[in-house]
mmCIF file of C-alpha atoms in Angstrom:
data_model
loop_
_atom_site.group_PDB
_atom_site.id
_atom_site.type_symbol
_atom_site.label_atom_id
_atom_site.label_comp_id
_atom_site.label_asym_id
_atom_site.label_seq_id
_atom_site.Cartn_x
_atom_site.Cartn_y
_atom_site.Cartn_z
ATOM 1 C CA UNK B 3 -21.609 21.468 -4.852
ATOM 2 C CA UNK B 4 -19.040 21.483 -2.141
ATOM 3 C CA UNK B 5 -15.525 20.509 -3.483
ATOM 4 C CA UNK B 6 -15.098 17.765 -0.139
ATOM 5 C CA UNK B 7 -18.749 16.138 -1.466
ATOM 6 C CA UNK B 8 -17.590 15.837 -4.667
ATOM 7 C CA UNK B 9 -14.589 13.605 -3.397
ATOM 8 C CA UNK B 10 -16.430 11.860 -1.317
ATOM 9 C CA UNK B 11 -18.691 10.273 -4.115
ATOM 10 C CA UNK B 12 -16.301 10.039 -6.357
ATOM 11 C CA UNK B 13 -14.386 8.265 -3.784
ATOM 12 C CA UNK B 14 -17.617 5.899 -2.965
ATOM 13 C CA UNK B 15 -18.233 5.082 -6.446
ATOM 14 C CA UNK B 16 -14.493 4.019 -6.870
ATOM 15 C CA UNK B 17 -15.193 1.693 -3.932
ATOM 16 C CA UNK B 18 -18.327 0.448 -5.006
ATOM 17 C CA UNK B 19 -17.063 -0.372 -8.620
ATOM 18 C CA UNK B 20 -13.478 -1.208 -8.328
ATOM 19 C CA UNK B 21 -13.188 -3.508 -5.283
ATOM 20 C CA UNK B 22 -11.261 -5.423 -3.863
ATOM 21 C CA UNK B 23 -8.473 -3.802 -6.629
ATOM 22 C CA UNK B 24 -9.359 -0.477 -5.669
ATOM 23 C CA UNK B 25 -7.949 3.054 -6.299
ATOM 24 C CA UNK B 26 -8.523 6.233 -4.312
ATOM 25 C CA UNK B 27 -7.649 8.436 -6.949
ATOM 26 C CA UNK B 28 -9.414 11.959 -7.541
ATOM 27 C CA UNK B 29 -8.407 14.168 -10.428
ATOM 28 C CA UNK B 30 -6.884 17.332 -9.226
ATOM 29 C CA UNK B 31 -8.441 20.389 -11.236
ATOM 30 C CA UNK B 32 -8.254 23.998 -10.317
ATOM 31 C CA UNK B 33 -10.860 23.658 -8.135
ATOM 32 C CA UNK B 34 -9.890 20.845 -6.234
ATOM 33 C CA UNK B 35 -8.442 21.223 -2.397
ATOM 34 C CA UNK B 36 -5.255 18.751 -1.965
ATOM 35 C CA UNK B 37 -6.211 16.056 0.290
ATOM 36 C CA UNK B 38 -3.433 13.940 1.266
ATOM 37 C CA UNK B 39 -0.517 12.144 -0.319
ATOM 38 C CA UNK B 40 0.278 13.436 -3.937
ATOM 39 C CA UNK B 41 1.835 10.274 -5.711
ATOM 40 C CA UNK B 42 2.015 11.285 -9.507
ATOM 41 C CA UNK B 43 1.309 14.786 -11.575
ATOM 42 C CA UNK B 44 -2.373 15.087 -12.226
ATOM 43 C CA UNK B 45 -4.190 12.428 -9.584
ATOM 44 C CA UNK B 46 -4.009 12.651 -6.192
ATOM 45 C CA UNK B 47 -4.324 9.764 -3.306
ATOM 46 C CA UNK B 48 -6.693 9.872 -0.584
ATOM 47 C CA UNK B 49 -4.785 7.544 2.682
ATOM 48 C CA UNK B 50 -6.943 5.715 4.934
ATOM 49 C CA UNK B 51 -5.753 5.729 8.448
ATOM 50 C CA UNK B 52 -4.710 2.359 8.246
ATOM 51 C CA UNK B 53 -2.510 3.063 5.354
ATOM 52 C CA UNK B 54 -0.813 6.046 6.715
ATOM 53 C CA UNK B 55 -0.626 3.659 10.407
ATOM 54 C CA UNK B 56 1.250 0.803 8.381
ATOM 55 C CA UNK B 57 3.472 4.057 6.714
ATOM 56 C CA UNK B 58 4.653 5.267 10.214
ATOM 57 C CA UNK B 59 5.053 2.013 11.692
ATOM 58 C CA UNK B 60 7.357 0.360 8.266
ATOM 59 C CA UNK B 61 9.314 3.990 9.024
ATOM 60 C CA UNK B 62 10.052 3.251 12.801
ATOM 61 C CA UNK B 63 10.710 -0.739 12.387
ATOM 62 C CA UNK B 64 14.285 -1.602 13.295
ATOM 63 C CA UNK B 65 16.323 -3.853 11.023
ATOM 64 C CA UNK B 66 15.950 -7.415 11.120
ATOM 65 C CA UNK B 67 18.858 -9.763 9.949
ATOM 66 C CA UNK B 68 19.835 -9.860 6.101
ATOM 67 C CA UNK B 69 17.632 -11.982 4.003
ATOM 68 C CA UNK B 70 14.426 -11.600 6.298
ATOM 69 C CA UNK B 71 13.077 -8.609 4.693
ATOM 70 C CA UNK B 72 9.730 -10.956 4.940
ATOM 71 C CA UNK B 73 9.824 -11.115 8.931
ATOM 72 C CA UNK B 74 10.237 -6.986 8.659
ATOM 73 C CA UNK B 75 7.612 -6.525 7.193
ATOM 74 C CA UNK B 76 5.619 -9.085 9.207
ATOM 75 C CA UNK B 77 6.331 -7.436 12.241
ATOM 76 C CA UNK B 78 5.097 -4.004 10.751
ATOM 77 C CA UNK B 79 1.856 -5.553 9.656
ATOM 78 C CA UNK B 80 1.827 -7.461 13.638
ATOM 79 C CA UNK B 81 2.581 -3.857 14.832
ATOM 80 C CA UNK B 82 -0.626 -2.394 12.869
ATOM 81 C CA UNK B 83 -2.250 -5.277 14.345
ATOM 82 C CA UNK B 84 -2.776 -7.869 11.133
ATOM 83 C CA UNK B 85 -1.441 -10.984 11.382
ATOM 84 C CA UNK B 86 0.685 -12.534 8.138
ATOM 85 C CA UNK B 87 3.189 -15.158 7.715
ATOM 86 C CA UNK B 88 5.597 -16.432 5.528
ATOM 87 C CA UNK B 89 8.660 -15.661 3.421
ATOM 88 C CA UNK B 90 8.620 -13.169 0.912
ATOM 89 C CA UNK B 91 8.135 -15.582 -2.021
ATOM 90 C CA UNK B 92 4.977 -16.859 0.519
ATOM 91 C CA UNK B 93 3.898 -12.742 0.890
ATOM 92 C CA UNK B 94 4.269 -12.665 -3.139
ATOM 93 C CA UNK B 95 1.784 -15.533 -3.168
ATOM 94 C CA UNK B 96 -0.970 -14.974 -0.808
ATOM 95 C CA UNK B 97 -1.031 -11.240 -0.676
ATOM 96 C CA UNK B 98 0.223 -9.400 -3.540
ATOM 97 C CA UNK B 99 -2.392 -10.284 -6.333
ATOM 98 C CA UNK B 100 -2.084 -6.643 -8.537
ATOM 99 C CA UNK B 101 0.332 -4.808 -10.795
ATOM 100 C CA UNK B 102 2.353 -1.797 -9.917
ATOM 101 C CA UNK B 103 -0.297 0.376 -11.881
ATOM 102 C CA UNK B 104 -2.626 -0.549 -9.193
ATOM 103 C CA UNK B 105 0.228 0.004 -6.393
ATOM 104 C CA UNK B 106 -1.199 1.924 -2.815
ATOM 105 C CA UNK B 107 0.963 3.416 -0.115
ATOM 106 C CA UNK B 108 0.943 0.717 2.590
ATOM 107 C CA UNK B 109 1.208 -1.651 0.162
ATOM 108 C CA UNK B 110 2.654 -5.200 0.718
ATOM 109 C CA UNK B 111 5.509 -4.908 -2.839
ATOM 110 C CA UNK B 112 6.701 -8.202 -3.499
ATOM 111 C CA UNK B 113 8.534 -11.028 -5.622
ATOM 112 C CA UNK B 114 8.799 -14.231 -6.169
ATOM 113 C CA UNK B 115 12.810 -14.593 -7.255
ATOM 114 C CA UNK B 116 15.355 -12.201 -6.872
ATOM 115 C CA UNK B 117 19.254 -12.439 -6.380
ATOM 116 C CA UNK B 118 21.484 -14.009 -4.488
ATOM 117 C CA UNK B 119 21.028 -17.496 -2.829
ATOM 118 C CA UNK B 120 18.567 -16.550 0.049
ATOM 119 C CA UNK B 121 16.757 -13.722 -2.470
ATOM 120 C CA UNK B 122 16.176 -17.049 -5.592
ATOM 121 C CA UNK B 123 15.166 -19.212 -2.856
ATOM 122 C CA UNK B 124 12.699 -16.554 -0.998
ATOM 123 C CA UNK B 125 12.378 -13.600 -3.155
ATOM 124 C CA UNK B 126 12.341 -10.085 -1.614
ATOM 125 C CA UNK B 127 9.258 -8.189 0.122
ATOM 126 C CA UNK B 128 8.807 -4.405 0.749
ATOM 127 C CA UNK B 129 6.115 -1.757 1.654
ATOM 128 C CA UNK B 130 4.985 1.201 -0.616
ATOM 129 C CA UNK B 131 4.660 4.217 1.376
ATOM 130 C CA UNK B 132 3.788 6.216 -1.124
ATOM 131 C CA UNK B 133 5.167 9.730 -3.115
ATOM 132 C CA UNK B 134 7.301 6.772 -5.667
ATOM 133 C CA UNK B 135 9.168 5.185 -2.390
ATOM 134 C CA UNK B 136 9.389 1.808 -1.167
ATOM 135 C CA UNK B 137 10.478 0.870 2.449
ATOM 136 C CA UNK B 138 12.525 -2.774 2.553
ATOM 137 C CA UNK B 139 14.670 -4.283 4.502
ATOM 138 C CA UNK B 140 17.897 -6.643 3.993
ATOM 139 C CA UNK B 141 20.075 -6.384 7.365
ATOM 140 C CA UNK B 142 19.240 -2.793 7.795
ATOM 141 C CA UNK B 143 16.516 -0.610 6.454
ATOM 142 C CA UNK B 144 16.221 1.022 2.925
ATOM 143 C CA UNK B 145 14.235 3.398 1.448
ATOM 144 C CA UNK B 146 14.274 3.204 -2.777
ATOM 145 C CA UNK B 147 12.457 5.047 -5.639
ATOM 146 C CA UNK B 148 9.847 2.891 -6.969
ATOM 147 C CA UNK B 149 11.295 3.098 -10.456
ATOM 148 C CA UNK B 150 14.995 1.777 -8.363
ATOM 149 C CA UNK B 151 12.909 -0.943 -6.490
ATOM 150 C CA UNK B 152 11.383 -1.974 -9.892
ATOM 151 C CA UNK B 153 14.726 -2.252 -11.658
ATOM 152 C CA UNK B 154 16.322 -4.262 -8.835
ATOM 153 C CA UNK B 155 13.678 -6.895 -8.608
ATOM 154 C CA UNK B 156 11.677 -7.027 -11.477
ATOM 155 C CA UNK B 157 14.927 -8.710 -13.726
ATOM 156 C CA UNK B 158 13.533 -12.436 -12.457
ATOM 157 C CA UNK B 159 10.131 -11.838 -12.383
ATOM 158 C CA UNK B 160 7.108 -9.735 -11.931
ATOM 159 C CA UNK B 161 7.159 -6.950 -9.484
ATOM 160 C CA UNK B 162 3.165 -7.440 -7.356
ATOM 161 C CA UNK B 163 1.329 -5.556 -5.039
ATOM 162 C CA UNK B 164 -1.472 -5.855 -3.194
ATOM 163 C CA UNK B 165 -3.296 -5.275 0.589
ATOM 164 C CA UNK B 166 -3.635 -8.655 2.910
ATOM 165 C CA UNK B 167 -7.643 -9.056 2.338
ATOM 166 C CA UNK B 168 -8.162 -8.558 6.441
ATOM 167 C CA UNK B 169 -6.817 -5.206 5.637
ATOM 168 C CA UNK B 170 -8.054 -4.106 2.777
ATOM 169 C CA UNK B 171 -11.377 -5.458 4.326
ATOM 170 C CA UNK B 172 -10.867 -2.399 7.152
ATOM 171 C CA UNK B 173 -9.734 -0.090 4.818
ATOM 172 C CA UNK B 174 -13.045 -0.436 2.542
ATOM 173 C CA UNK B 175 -14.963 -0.485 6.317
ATOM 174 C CA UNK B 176 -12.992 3.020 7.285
ATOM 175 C CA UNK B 177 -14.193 4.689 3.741
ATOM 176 C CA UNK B 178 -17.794 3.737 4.050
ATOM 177 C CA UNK B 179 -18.081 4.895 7.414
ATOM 178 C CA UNK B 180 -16.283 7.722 7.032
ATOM 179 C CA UNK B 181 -18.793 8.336 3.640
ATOM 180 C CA UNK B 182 -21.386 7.407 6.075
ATOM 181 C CA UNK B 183 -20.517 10.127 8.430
ATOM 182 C CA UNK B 184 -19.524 12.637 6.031
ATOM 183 C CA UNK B 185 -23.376 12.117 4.683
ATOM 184 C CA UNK B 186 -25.166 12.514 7.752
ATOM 185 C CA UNK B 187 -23.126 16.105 8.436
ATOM 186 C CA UNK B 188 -24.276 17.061 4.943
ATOM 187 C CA UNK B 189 -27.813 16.259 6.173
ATOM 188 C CA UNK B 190 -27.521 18.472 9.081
#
């Protein structure tokens, strides 16, 4: 069997079993072709094209004033063409319902508390962009290690992740039809 069919339903019965929390991950083994965005030794990620649109755009944002990382990242997501609100303690709430094992580039990375008056009051938002980075922003743009992010923030409370469901809603649409397509070639 073709090495590209064999990700493809392994990557349709991930989405079939495991959503909404879903993972795209496909064991790499000798045989396997690298297909996108290698986040940890021994799995690899395969990025929708919404998640590697919301990566570009978070990486071209300008700044916005310090303590409203939350309107950064609501302008990426407006940019992408989702609409969100709130601050980042709001973001925490309404979008980020996972835990870092679970984390996927383009990733809304989020909490509740963190410090500083503005960060206890709002808490502090960011975007995973995958390869162990996160994108955030407080008065100019910063790129951190996962691990570094996680350290930082995670001293109040618990770092969460997790897709706005509109988008993860498109992202789930993408896979199938790209399955969908990918089946009908293989019937050709």
């Amino acid at each position: 069997m073709n090495k590209r069919i064999v990700a493809i339903i392994f990557t349709a019965l991930i989405l079939l079993c495991h959503a909404p929390t879903f993972t795209f991950a496909v064991p790499i083994t000798e045989e396997t072709e690298p297909i996108n965005d290698t986040i940890e030794e021994g799995s690899e990620i395969i990025i929708s094209e919404i998640q590697e649109n919301i990566i570009q755009l978070a990486q071209k944002q300008p700044a916005t004033r310090k303590g409203l990382c939350a309107k950064w990242v609501i302008n990426v997501f407006k940019k992408a063409g989702y609409s969100i609100s709130g601050n980042a303690c709001d973001l925490w709430r309404k979008y980020c319902d996972t835990g870092i094992e679970n984390i996927q580039p383009g990733m809304i990375i989020a909490v509740r508390r963190s410090g500083g008056r503005l960060g206890w009051k709002y808490g502090h938002v960011g975007i995973y962009i995958g390869d162990g980075q996160v994108i955030h922003c407080s008065g100019r743009v910063y790129i951190s290690t996962l691990e570094d992010w996680i350290k930082k923030y995670d001293k109040m409370n618990t770092v969460l992740c997790g897709f706005p469901q509109d988008v993860e809603d498109d992202i789930i649409t993408e896979w199938m039809l790209t399955l969908k397509n990918d089946f009908a070639l293989m019937e050709k």
